[in-house]
């Protein structure tokens, strides 16, 4: 199975650079040569789990980095050789769509944060071009509407 890949320049901090770099690290550590929507989900969950205001929302819905990582191995299939480019990240069109949606959610004045990526994944439940990240959450038994409300509530407390 061939996977279309985009080679994109590393985003700026405002565009979620730390999320993309963590997703790229996760994809390389598991032997994948590309960042997919599932890797962005894992990176966002990992970063949110370290934030006290988001941890209760994640815990209440059974979302943890370990659980997401275990489910990703089911949904992300083909492994590819890892490119050795340090200033570029290979990502799928689904990952690019998730990042674009996260940037829209963040707005022009705010930087993309992990919660924006989680909300973008939740917004992509009915969009087949957003990848399988929402399937990972579905496999964990996450109810998208309730989880979205909990995340938004936690974000407002900031």
JSON list of N, CA and C in Angstrom, two decimals, residues 12-91:
[
{"chain": "A", "resi": 12, "resn": "UNK", "atom": "N", "xyz": [6.45, 27.06, 12.19]},
{"chain": "A", "resi": 12, "resn": "UNK", "atom": "CA", "xyz": [6.93, 27.97, 13.22]},
{"chain": "A", "resi": 12, "resn": "UNK", "atom": "C", "xyz": [6.28, 27.57, 14.54]},
{"chain": "A", "resi": 13, "resn": "UNK", "atom": "N", "xyz": [6.72, 28.18, 15.62]},
{"chain": "A", "resi": 13, "resn": "UNK", "atom": "CA", "xyz": [6.15, 27.88, 16.93]},
{"chain": "A", "resi": 13, "resn": "UNK", "atom": "C", "xyz": [4.66, 28.21, 16.93]},
{"chain": "A", "resi": 14, "resn": "UNK", "atom": "N", "xyz": [4.27, 29.30, 16.27]},
{"chain": "A", "resi": 14, "resn": "UNK", "atom": "CA", "xyz": [2.86, 29.67, 16.21]},
{"chain": "A", "resi": 14, "resn": "UNK", "atom": "C", "xyz": [2.03, 28.59, 15.51]},
{"chain": "A", "resi": 15, "resn": "UNK", "atom": "N", "xyz": [2.64, 27.87, 14.61]},
{"chain": "A", "resi": 15, "resn": "UNK", "atom": "CA", "xyz": [1.92, 26.85, 13.86]},
{"chain": "A", "resi": 15, "resn": "UNK", "atom": "C", "xyz": [2.00, 25.47, 14.52]},
{"chain": "A", "resi": 16, "resn": "UNK", "atom": "N", "xyz": [2.52, 25.38, 15.71]},
{"chain": "A", "resi": 16, "resn": "UNK", "atom": "CA", "xyz": [2.56, 24.11, 16.42]},
{"chain": "A", "resi": 16, "resn": "UNK", "atom": "C", "xyz": [3.82, 23.30, 16.21]},
{"chain": "A", "resi": 17, "resn": "UNK", "atom": "N", "xyz": [4.94, 23.96, 16.14]},
{"chain": "A", "resi": 17, "resn": "UNK", "atom": "CA", "xyz": [6.21, 23.27, 15.88]},
{"chain": "A", "resi": 17, "resn": "UNK", "atom": "C", "xyz": [6.47, 22.14, 16.87]},
{"chain": "A", "resi": 18, "resn": "UNK", "atom": "N", "xyz": [6.24, 22.38, 18.18]},
{"chain": "A", "resi": 18, "resn": "UNK", "atom": "CA", "xyz": [6.54, 21.35, 19.17]},
{"chain": "A", "resi": 18, "resn": "UNK", "atom": "C", "xyz": [5.66, 20.11, 18.98]},
{"chain": "A", "resi": 19, "resn": "UNK", "atom": "N", "xyz": [4.44, 20.30, 18.54]},
{"chain": "A", "resi": 19, "resn": "UNK", "atom": "CA", "xyz": [3.54, 19.17, 18.31]},
{"chain": "A", "resi": 19, "resn": "UNK", "atom": "C", "xyz": [4.04, 18.34, 17.13]},
{"chain": "A", "resi": 20, "resn": "UNK", "atom": "N", "xyz": [4.41, 19.03, 16.05]},
{"chain": "A", "resi": 20, "resn": "UNK", "atom": "CA", "xyz": [4.89, 18.34, 14.85]},
{"chain": "A", "resi": 20, "resn": "UNK", "atom": "C", "xyz": [6.20, 17.61, 15.14]},
{"chain": "A", "resi": 21, "resn": "UNK", "atom": "N", "xyz": [7.10, 18.25, 15.88]},
{"chain": "A", "resi": 21, "resn": "UNK", "atom": "CA", "xyz": [8.37, 17.59, 16.20]},
{"chain": "A", "resi": 21, "resn": "UNK", "atom": "C", "xyz": [8.17, 16.35, 17.07]},
{"chain": "A", "resi": 22, "resn": "UNK", "atom": "N", "xyz": [7.26, 16.42, 18.05]},
{"chain": "A", "resi": 22, "resn": "UNK", "atom": "CA", "xyz": [6.98, 15.26, 18.88]},
{"chain": "A", "resi": 22, "resn": "UNK", "atom": "C", "xyz": [6.31, 14.16, 18.05]},
{"chain": "A", "resi": 23, "resn": "UNK", "atom": "N", "xyz": [5.40, 14.54, 17.16]},
{"chain": "A", "resi": 23, "resn": "UNK", "atom": "CA", "xyz": [4.75, 13.55, 16.29]},
{"chain": "A", "resi": 23, "resn": "UNK", "atom": "C", "xyz": [5.78, 12.89, 15.37]},
{"chain": "A", "resi": 24, "resn": "UNK", "atom": "N", "xyz": [6.72, 13.68, 14.86]},
{"chain": "A", "resi": 24, "resn": "UNK", "atom": "CA", "xyz": [7.77, 13.14, 14.01]},
{"chain": "A", "resi": 24, "resn": "UNK", "atom": "C", "xyz": [8.66, 12.18, 14.79]},
{"chain": "A", "resi": 25, "resn": "UNK", "atom": "N", "xyz": [8.99, 12.54, 16.02]},
{"chain": "A", "resi": 25, "resn": "UNK", "atom": "CA", "xyz": [9.79, 11.66, 16.87]},
{"chain": "A", "resi": 25, "resn": "UNK", "atom": "C", "xyz": [9.06, 10.34, 17.12]},
{"chain": "A", "resi": 26, "resn": "UNK", "atom": "N", "xyz": [7.78, 10.43, 17.44]},
{"chain": "A", "resi": 26, "resn": "UNK", "atom": "CA", "xyz": [6.98, 9.21, 17.68]},
{"chain": "A", "resi": 26, "resn": "UNK", "atom": "C", "xyz": [6.94, 8.34, 16.43]},
{"chain": "A", "resi": 27, "resn": "UNK", "atom": "N", "xyz": [6.76, 8.96, 15.26]},
{"chain": "A", "resi": 27, "resn": "UNK", "atom": "CA", "xyz": [6.68, 8.17, 14.03]},
{"chain": "A", "resi": 27, "resn": "UNK", "atom": "C", "xyz": [8.01, 7.49, 13.73]},
{"chain": "A", "resi": 28, "resn": "UNK", "atom": "N", "xyz": [9.11, 8.17, 13.98]},
{"chain": "A", "resi": 28, "resn": "UNK", "atom": "CA", "xyz": [10.42, 7.57, 13.73]},
{"chain": "A", "resi": 28, "resn": "UNK", "atom": "C", "xyz": [10.75, 6.47, 14.74]},
{"chain": "A", "resi": 29, "resn": "UNK", "atom": "N", "xyz": [10.35, 6.66, 15.99]},
{"chain": "A", "resi": 29, "resn": "UNK", "atom": "CA", "xyz": [10.65, 5.64, 17.00]},
{"chain": "A", "resi": 29, "resn": "UNK", "atom": "C", "xyz": [9.90, 4.34, 16.75]},
{"chain": "A", "resi": 30, "resn": "UNK", "atom": "N", "xyz": [8.79, 4.42, 16.06]},
{"chain": "A", "resi": 30, "resn": "UNK", "atom": "CA", "xyz": [8.03, 3.20, 15.76]},
{"chain": "A", "resi": 30, "resn": "UNK", "atom": "C", "xyz": [8.34, 2.68, 14.36]},
{"chain": "A", "resi": 31, "resn": "UNK", "atom": "N", "xyz": [9.29, 3.32, 13.66]},
{"chain": "A", "resi": 31, "resn": "UNK", "atom": "CA", "xyz": [9.72, 2.82, 12.36]},
{"chain": "A", "resi": 31, "resn": "UNK", "atom": "C", "xyz": [8.95, 3.36, 11.18]},
{"chain": "A", "resi": 32, "resn": "UNK", "atom": "N", "xyz": [8.13, 4.36, 11.37]},
{"chain": "A", "resi": 32, "resn": "UNK", "atom": "CA", "xyz": [7.40, 4.96, 10.26]},
{"chain": "A", "resi": 32, "resn": "UNK", "atom": "C", "xyz": [8.19, 6.14, 9.74]},
{"chain": "A", "resi": 33, "resn": "UNK", "atom": "N", "xyz": [8.15, 6.35, 8.46]},
{"chain": "A", "resi": 33, "resn": "UNK", "atom": "CA", "xyz": [8.90, 7.44, 7.87]},
{"chain": "A", "resi": 33, "resn": "UNK", "atom": "C", "xyz": [8.07, 8.67, 7.60]},
{"chain": "A", "resi": 34, "resn": "UNK", "atom": "N", "xyz": [6.90, 8.76, 8.20]},
{"chain": "A", "resi": 34, "resn": "UNK", "atom": "CA", "xyz": [6.01, 9.88, 7.94]},
{"chain": "A", "resi": 34, "resn": "UNK", "atom": "C", "xyz": [5.17, 10.18, 9.17]},
{"chain": "A", "resi": 35, "resn": "UNK", "atom": "N", "xyz": [4.67, 11.39, 9.25]},
{"chain": "A", "resi": 35, "resn": "UNK", "atom": "CA", "xyz": [3.77, 11.79, 10.32]},
{"chain": "A", "resi": 35, "resn": "UNK", "atom": "C", "xyz": [2.35, 11.69, 9.76]},
{"chain": "A", "resi": 36, "resn": "UNK", "atom": "N", "xyz": [1.52, 10.96, 10.45]},
{"chain": "A", "resi": 36, "resn": "UNK", "atom": "CA", "xyz": [0.12, 10.83, 10.06]},
{"chain": "A", "resi": 36, "resn": "UNK", "atom": "C", "xyz": [-0.74, 11.50, 11.15]},
{"chain": "A", "resi": 37, "resn": "UNK", "atom": "N", "xyz": [-2.01, 11.60, 10.90]},
{"chain": "A", "resi": 37, "resn": "UNK", "atom": "CA", "xyz": [-2.93, 12.23, 11.85]},
{"chain": "A", "resi": 37, "resn": "UNK", "atom": "C", "xyz": [-2.86, 11.53, 13.21]},
{"chain": "A", "resi": 38, "resn": "UNK", "atom": "N", "xyz": [-2.63, 10.23, 13.21]},
{"chain": "A", "resi": 38, "resn": "UNK", "atom": "CA", "xyz": [-2.56, 9.48, 14.45]},
{"chain": "A", "resi": 38, "resn": "UNK", "atom": "C", "xyz": [-1.36, 9.89, 15.29]},
{"chain": "A", "resi": 39, "resn": "UNK", "atom": "N", "xyz": [-0.24, 10.19, 14.62]},
{"chain": "A", "resi": 39, "resn": "UNK", "atom": "CA", "xyz": [0.95, 10.65, 15.34]},
{"chain": "A", "resi": 39, "resn": "UNK", "atom": "C", "xyz": [0.72, 12.03, 15.95]},
{"chain": "A", "resi": 40, "resn": "UNK", "atom": "N", "xyz": [0.00, 12.88, 15.23]},
{"chain": "A", "resi": 40, "resn": "UNK", "atom": "CA", "xyz": [-0.35, 14.20, 15.78]},
{"chain": "A", "resi": 40, "resn": "UNK", "atom": "C", "xyz": [-1.26, 14.04, 16.99]},
{"chain": "A", "resi": 41, "resn": "UNK", "atom": "N", "xyz": [-2.20, 13.10, 16.91]},
{"chain": "A", "resi": 41, "resn": "UNK", "atom": "CA", "xyz": [-3.08, 12.82, 18.06]},
{"chain": "A", "resi": 41, "resn": "UNK", "atom": "C", "xyz": [-2.25, 12.40, 19.26]},
{"chain": "A", "resi": 42, "resn": "UNK", "atom": "N", "xyz": [-1.33, 11.47, 19.05]},
{"chain": "A", "resi": 42, "resn": "UNK", "atom": "CA", "xyz": [-0.49, 10.99, 20.15]},
{"chain": "A", "resi": 42, "resn": "UNK", "atom": "C", "xyz": [0.35, 12.13, 20.74]},
{"chain": "A", "resi": 43, "resn": "UNK", "atom": "N", "xyz": [0.92, 12.97, 19.90]},
{"chain": "A", "resi": 43, "resn": "UNK", "atom": "CA", "xyz": [1.71, 14.09, 20.39]},
{"chain": "A", "resi": 43, "resn": "UNK", "atom": "C", "xyz": [0.86, 15.06, 21.20]},
{"chain": "A", "resi": 44, "resn": "UNK", "atom": "N", "xyz": [-0.34, 15.35, 20.71]},
{"chain": "A", "resi": 44, "resn": "UNK", "atom": "CA", "xyz": [-1.23, 16.27, 21.42]},
{"chain": "A", "resi": 44, "resn": "UNK", "atom": "C", "xyz": [-1.68, 15.69, 22.76]},
{"chain": "A", "resi": 45, "resn": "UNK", "atom": "N", "xyz": [-1.99, 14.39, 22.79]},
{"chain": "A", "resi": 45, "resn": "UNK", "atom": "CA", "xyz": [-2.40, 13.75, 24.05]},
{"chain": "A", "resi": 45, "resn": "UNK", "atom": "C", "xyz": [-1.23, 13.75, 25.02]},
{"chain": "A", "resi": 46, "resn": "UNK", "atom": "N", "xyz": [-0.04, 13.46, 24.54]},
{"chain": "A", "resi": 46, "resn": "UNK", "atom": "CA", "xyz": [1.15, 13.45, 25.40]},
{"chain": "A", "resi": 46, "resn": "UNK", "atom": "C", "xyz": [1.37, 14.83, 26.02]},
{"chain": "A", "resi": 47, "resn": "UNK", "atom": "N", "xyz": [1.28, 15.87, 25.21]},
{"chain": "A", "resi": 47, "resn": "UNK", "atom": "CA", "xyz": [1.50, 17.22, 25.73]},
{"chain": "A", "resi": 47, "resn": "UNK", "atom": "C", "xyz": [0.36, 17.66, 26.66]},
{"chain": "A", "resi": 48, "resn": "UNK", "atom": "N", "xyz": [-0.88, 17.34, 26.31]},
{"chain": "A", "resi": 48, "resn": "UNK", "atom": "CA", "xyz": [-2.03, 17.71, 27.16]},
{"chain": "A", "resi": 48, "resn": "UNK", "atom": "C", "xyz": [-2.01, 16.96, 28.49]},
{"chain": "A", "resi": 49, "resn": "UNK", "atom": "N", "xyz": [-1.51, 15.73, 28.48]},
{"chain": "A", "resi": 49, "resn": "UNK", "atom": "CA", "xyz": [-1.49, 14.96, 29.73]},
{"chain": "A", "resi": 49, "resn": "UNK", "atom": "C", "xyz": [-0.54, 15.56, 30.75]},
{"chain": "A", "resi": 50, "resn": "UNK", "atom": "N", "xyz": [0.38, 16.40, 30.30]},
{"chain": "A", "resi": 50, "resn": "UNK", "atom": "CA", "xyz": [1.28, 17.08, 31.21]},
{"chain": "A", "resi": 50, "resn": "UNK", "atom": "C", "xyz": [0.76, 18.42, 31.69]},
{"chain": "A", "resi": 51, "resn": "UNK", "atom": "N", "xyz": [-0.44, 18.79, 31.26]},
{"chain": "A", "resi": 51, "resn": "UNK", "atom": "CA", "xyz": [-1.04, 20.06, 31.65]},
{"chain": "A", "resi": 51, "resn": "UNK", "atom": "C", "xyz": [-2.16, 19.80, 32.65]},
{"chain": "A", "resi": 52, "resn": "UNK", "atom": "N", "xyz": [-2.04, 20.31, 33.86]},
{"chain": "A", "resi": 52, "resn": "UNK", "atom": "CA", "xyz": [-3.03, 20.01, 34.91]},
{"chain": "A", "resi": 52, "resn": "UNK", "atom": "C", "xyz": [-4.47, 20.33, 34.54]},
{"chain": "A", "resi": 53, "resn": "UNK", "atom": "N", "xyz": [-4.69, 21.33, 33.72]},
{"chain": "A", "resi": 53, "resn": "UNK", "atom": "CA", "xyz": [-6.08, 21.66, 33.40]},
{"chain": "A", "resi": 53, "resn": "UNK", "atom": "C", "xyz": [-6.70, 20.70, 32.40]},
{"chain": "A", "resi": 54, "resn": "UNK", "atom": "N", "xyz": [-5.89, 19.99, 31.60]},
{"chain": "A", "resi": 54, "resn": "UNK", "atom": "CA", "xyz": [-6.42, 19.05, 30.61]},
{"chain": "A", "resi": 54, "resn": "UNK", "atom": "C", "xyz": [-6.39, 17.59, 31.08]},
{"chain": "A", "resi": 55, "resn": "UNK", "atom": "N", "xyz": [-5.53, 17.29, 32.04]},
{"chain": "A", "resi": 55, "resn": "UNK", "atom": "CA", "xyz": [-5.41, 15.90, 32.50]},
{"chain": "A", "resi": 55, "resn": "UNK", "atom": "C", "xyz": [-6.73, 15.30, 32.97]},
{"chain": "A", "resi": 56, "resn": "UNK", "atom": "N", "xyz": [-7.55, 16.03, 33.77]},
{"chain": "A", "resi": 56, "resn": "UNK", "atom": "CA", "xyz": [-8.82, 15.44, 34.20]},
{"chain": "A", "resi": 56, "resn": "UNK", "atom": "C", "xyz": [-9.75, 15.09, 33.03]},
{"chain": "A", "resi": 57, "resn": "UNK", "atom": "N", "xyz": [-9.77, 15.93, 32.00]},
{"chain": "A", "resi": 57, "resn": "UNK", "atom": "CA", "xyz": [-10.61, 15.65, 30.82]},
{"chain": "A", "resi": 57, "resn": "UNK", "atom": "C", "xyz": [-10.13, 14.40, 30.11]},
{"chain": "A", "resi": 58, "resn": "UNK", "atom": "N", "xyz": [-8.81, 14.26, 29.98]},
{"chain": "A", "resi": 58, "resn": "UNK", "atom": "CA", "xyz": [-8.26, 13.07, 29.33]},
{"chain": "A", "resi": 58, "resn": "UNK", "atom": "C", "xyz": [-8.56, 11.82, 30.16]},
{"chain": "A", "resi": 59, "resn": "UNK", "atom": "N", "xyz": [-8.31, 11.91, 31.47]},
{"chain": "A", "resi": 59, "resn": "UNK", "atom": "CA", "xyz": [-8.54, 10.76, 32.35]},
{"chain": "A", "resi": 59, "resn": "UNK", "atom": "C", "xyz": [-10.00, 10.34, 32.38]},
{"chain": "A", "resi": 60, "resn": "UNK", "atom": "N", "xyz": [-10.91, 11.30, 32.39]},
{"chain": "A", "resi": 60, "resn": "UNK", "atom": "CA", "xyz": [-12.34, 10.99, 32.44]},
{"chain": "A", "resi": 60, "resn": "UNK", "atom": "C", "xyz": [-12.82, 10.26, 31.20]},
{"chain": "A", "resi": 61, "resn": "UNK", "atom": "N", "xyz": [-12.11, 10.45, 30.10]},
{"chain": "A", "resi": 61, "resn": "UNK", "atom": "CA", "xyz": [-12.52, 9.81, 28.85]},
{"chain": "A", "resi": 61, "resn": "UNK", "atom": "C", "xyz": [-11.61, 8.63, 28.47]},
{"chain": "A", "resi": 62, "resn": "UNK", "atom": "N", "xyz": [-10.72, 8.26, 29.37]},
{"chain": "A", "resi": 62, "resn": "UNK", "atom": "CA", "xyz": [-9.86, 7.10, 29.14]},
{"chain": "A", "resi": 62, "resn": "UNK", "atom": "C", "xyz": [-8.81, 7.32, 28.07]},
{"chain": "A", "resi": 63, "resn": "UNK", "atom": "N", "xyz": [-8.37, 8.56, 27.90]},
{"chain": "A", "resi": 63, "resn": "UNK", "atom": "CA", "xyz": [-7.38, 8.88, 26.87]},
{"chain": "A", "resi": 63, "resn": "UNK", "atom": "C", "xyz": [-6.04, 9.13, 27.56]},
{"chain": "A", "resi": 64, "resn": "UNK", "atom": "N", "xyz": [-5.07, 8.30, 27.23]},
{"chain": "A", "resi": 64, "resn": "UNK", "atom": "CA", "xyz": [-3.72, 8.45, 27.77]},
{"chain": "A", "resi": 64, "resn": "UNK", "atom": "C", "xyz": [-2.73, 8.21, 26.63]},
{"chain": "A", "resi": 65, "resn": "UNK", "atom": "N", "xyz": [-1.52, 8.71, 26.76]},
{"chain": "A", "resi": 65, "resn": "UNK", "atom": "CA", "xyz": [-0.53, 8.45, 25.71]},
{"chain": "A", "resi": 65, "resn": "UNK", "atom": "C", "xyz": [-0.31, 6.96, 25.46]},
{"chain": "A", "resi": 66, "resn": "UNK", "atom": "N", "xyz": [-0.29, 6.17, 26.52]},
{"chain": "A", "resi": 66, "resn": "UNK", "atom": "CA", "xyz": [-0.06, 4.74, 26.37]},
{"chain": "A", "resi": 66, "resn": "UNK", "atom": "C", "xyz": [-1.20, 4.07, 25.60]},
{"chain": "A", "resi": 67, "resn": "UNK", "atom": "N", "xyz": [-2.44, 4.43, 25.93]},
{"chain": "A", "resi": 67, "resn": "UNK", "atom": "CA", "xyz": [-3.60, 3.84, 25.25]},
{"chain": "A", "resi": 67, "resn": "UNK", "atom": "C", "xyz": [-3.63, 4.25, 23.78]},
{"chain": "A", "resi": 68, "resn": "UNK", "atom": "N", "xyz": [-3.34, 5.51, 23.51]},
{"chain": "A", "resi": 68, "resn": "UNK", "atom": "CA", "xyz": [-3.33, 5.98, 22.12]},
{"chain": "A", "resi": 68, "resn": "UNK", "atom": "C", "xyz": [-2.21, 5.29, 21.34]},
{"chain": "A", "resi": 69, "resn": "UNK", "atom": "N", "xyz": [-1.04, 5.20, 21.94]},
{"chain": "A", "resi": 69, "resn": "UNK", "atom": "CA", "xyz": [0.10, 4.54, 21.28]},
{"chain": "A", "resi": 69, "resn": "UNK", "atom": "C", "xyz": [-0.23, 3.08, 20.94]},
{"chain": "A", "resi": 70, "resn": "UNK", "atom": "N", "xyz": [-0.89, 2.40, 21.85]},
{"chain": "A", "resi": 70, "resn": "UNK", "atom": "CA", "xyz": [-1.26, 1.00, 21.59]},
{"chain": "A", "resi": 70, "resn": "UNK", "atom": "C", "xyz": [-2.25, 0.88, 20.44]},
{"chain": "A", "resi": 71, "resn": "UNK", "atom": "N", "xyz": [-3.22, 1.79, 20.37]},
{"chain": "A", "resi": 71, "resn": "UNK", "atom": "CA", "xyz": [-4.21, 1.75, 19.30]},
{"chain": "A", "resi": 71, "resn": "UNK", "atom": "C", "xyz": [-3.64, 2.17, 17.95]},
{"chain": "A", "resi": 72, "resn": "UNK", "atom": "N", "xyz": [-2.66, 3.05, 17.97]},
{"chain": "A", "resi": 72, "resn": "UNK", "atom": "CA", "xyz": [-2.07, 3.51, 16.70]},
{"chain": "A", "resi": 72, "resn": "UNK", "atom": "C", "xyz": [-1.47, 2.34, 15.93]},
{"chain": "A", "resi": 73, "resn": "UNK", "atom": "N", "xyz": [-0.88, 1.41, 16.63]},
{"chain": "A", "resi": 73, "resn": "UNK", "atom": "CA", "xyz": [-0.26, 0.27, 15.94]},
{"chain": "A", "resi": 73, "resn": "UNK", "atom": "C", "xyz": [-1.29, -0.53, 15.15]},
{"chain": "A", "resi": 74, "resn": "UNK", "atom": "N", "xyz": [-2.56, -0.45, 15.52]},
{"chain": "A", "resi": 74, "resn": "UNK", "atom": "CA", "xyz": [-3.62, -1.13, 14.80]},
{"chain": "A", "resi": 74, "resn": "UNK", "atom": "C", "xyz": [-4.01, -0.35, 13.54]},
{"chain": "A", "resi": 75, "resn": "UNK", "atom": "N", "xyz": [-4.05, 0.98, 13.62]},
{"chain": "A", "resi": 75, "resn": "UNK", "atom": "CA", "xyz": [-4.57, 1.79, 12.53]},
{"chain": "A", "resi": 75, "resn": "UNK", "atom": "C", "xyz": [-3.53, 2.25, 11.52]},
{"chain": "A", "resi": 76, "resn": "UNK", "atom": "N", "xyz": [-2.29, 2.42, 11.94]},
{"chain": "A", "resi": 76, "resn": "UNK", "atom": "CA", "xyz": [-1.25, 2.86, 11.01]},
{"chain": "A", "resi": 76, "resn": "UNK", "atom": "C", "xyz": [-0.56, 1.62, 10.49]},
{"chain": "A", "resi": 77, "resn": "UNK", "atom": "N", "xyz": [-0.70, 1.38, 9.19]},
{"chain": "A", "resi": 77, "resn": "UNK", "atom": "CA", "xyz": [-0.23, 0.12, 8.63]},
{"chain": "A", "resi": 77, "resn": "UNK", "atom": "C", "xyz": [1.17, 0.13, 8.10]},
{"chain": "A", "resi": 78, "resn": "UNK", "atom": "N", "xyz": [1.36, 0.65, 6.91]},
{"chain": "A", "resi": 78, "resn": "UNK", "atom": "CA", "xyz": [2.62, 0.50, 6.18]},
{"chain": "A", "resi": 78, "resn": "UNK", "atom": "C", "xyz": [3.77, 1.23, 6.88]},
{"chain": "A", "resi": 79, "resn": "UNK", "atom": "N", "xyz": [4.88, 0.54, 6.95]},
{"chain": "A", "resi": 79, "resn": "UNK", "atom": "CA", "xyz": [6.08, 1.17, 7.48]},
{"chain": "A", "resi": 79, "resn": "UNK", "atom": "C", "xyz": [6.96, 1.56, 6.31]},
{"chain": "A", "resi": 80, "resn": "UNK", "atom": "N", "xyz": [7.64, 2.65, 6.46]},
{"chain": "A", "resi": 80, "resn": "UNK", "atom": "CA", "xyz": [8.52, 3.13, 5.40]},
{"chain": "A", "resi": 80, "resn": "UNK", "atom": "C", "xyz": [9.88, 3.46, 6.00]},
{"chain": "A", "resi": 81, "resn": "UNK", "atom": "N", "xyz": [10.84, 3.61, 5.12]},
{"chain": "A", "resi": 81, "resn": "UNK", "atom": "CA", "xyz": [12.15, 4.00, 5.64]},
{"chain": "A", "resi": 81, "resn": "UNK", "atom": "C", "xyz": [12.08, 5.45, 6.09]},
{"chain": "A", "resi": 82, "resn": "UNK", "atom": "N", "xyz": [12.78, 5.75, 7.14]},
{"chain": "A", "resi": 82, "resn": "UNK", "atom": "CA", "xyz": [12.73, 7.09, 7.72]},
{"chain": "A", "resi": 82, "resn": "UNK", "atom": "C", "xyz": [13.70, 8.01, 6.97]},
{"chain": "A", "resi": 83, "resn": "UNK", "atom": "N", "xyz": [13.19, 9.09, 6.39]},
{"chain": "A", "resi": 83, "resn": "UNK", "atom": "CA", "xyz": [14.10, 10.02, 5.72]},
{"chain": "A", "resi": 83, "resn": "UNK", "atom": "C", "xyz": [15.02, 10.70, 6.73]},
{"chain": "A", "resi": 84, "resn": "UNK", "atom": "N", "xyz": [16.19, 11.02, 6.27]},
{"chain": "A", "resi": 84, "resn": "UNK", "atom": "CA", "xyz": [17.17, 11.65, 7.16]},
{"chain": "A", "resi": 84, "resn": "UNK", "atom": "C", "xyz": [17.25, 13.15, 6.86]},
{"chain": "A", "resi": 85, "resn": "UNK", "atom": "N", "xyz": [16.11, 13.82, 6.95]},
{"chain": "A", "resi": 85, "resn": "UNK", "atom": "CA", "xyz": [16.06, 15.25, 6.72]},
{"chain": "A", "resi": 85, "resn": "UNK", "atom": "C", "xyz": [15.73, 15.92, 8.04]},
{"chain": "A", "resi": 86, "resn": "UNK", "atom": "N", "xyz": [16.56, 16.83, 8.48]},
{"chain": "A", "resi": 86, "resn": "UNK", "atom": "CA", "xyz": [16.38, 17.46, 9.78]},
{"chain": "A", "resi": 86, "resn": "UNK", "atom": "C", "xyz": [15.56, 18.74, 9.73]},
{"chain": "A", "resi": 87, "resn": "UNK", "atom": "N", "xyz": [15.42, 19.32, 8.54]},
{"chain": "A", "resi": 87, "resn": "UNK", "atom": "CA", "xyz": [14.66, 20.57, 8.46]},
{"chain": "A", "resi": 87, "resn": "UNK", "atom": "C", "xyz": [13.32, 20.38, 7.77]},
{"chain": "A", "resi": 88, "resn": "UNK", "atom": "N", "xyz": [12.98, 19.14, 7.48]},
{"chain": "A", "resi": 88, "resn": "UNK", "atom": "CA", "xyz": [11.70, 18.85, 6.83]},
{"chain": "A", "resi": 88, "resn": "UNK", "atom": "C", "xyz": [11.06, 17.65, 7.51]},
{"chain": "A", "resi": 89, "resn": "UNK", "atom": "N", "xyz": [9.74, 17.62, 7.44]},
{"chain": "A", "resi": 89, "resn": "UNK", "atom": "CA", "xyz": [8.98, 16.52, 8.03]},
{"chain": "A", "resi": 89, "resn": "UNK", "atom": "C", "xyz": [8.11, 15.93, 6.94]},
{"chain": "A", "resi": 90, "resn": "UNK", "atom": "N", "xyz": [8.18, 14.62, 6.77]},
{"chain": "A", "resi": 90, "resn": "UNK", "atom": "CA", "xyz": [7.30, 13.96, 5.81]},
{"chain": "A", "resi": 90, "resn": "UNK", "atom": "C", "xyz": [5.98, 13.67, 6.52]},
{"chain": "A", "resi": 91, "resn": "UNK", "atom": "N", "xyz": [4.90, 14.17, 5.94]},
{"chain": "A", "resi": 91, "resn": "UNK", "atom": "CA", "xyz": [3.61, 13.93, 6.56]},
{"chain": "A", "resi": 91, "resn": "UNK", "atom": "C", "xyz": [2.58, 13.58, 5.50]}
]
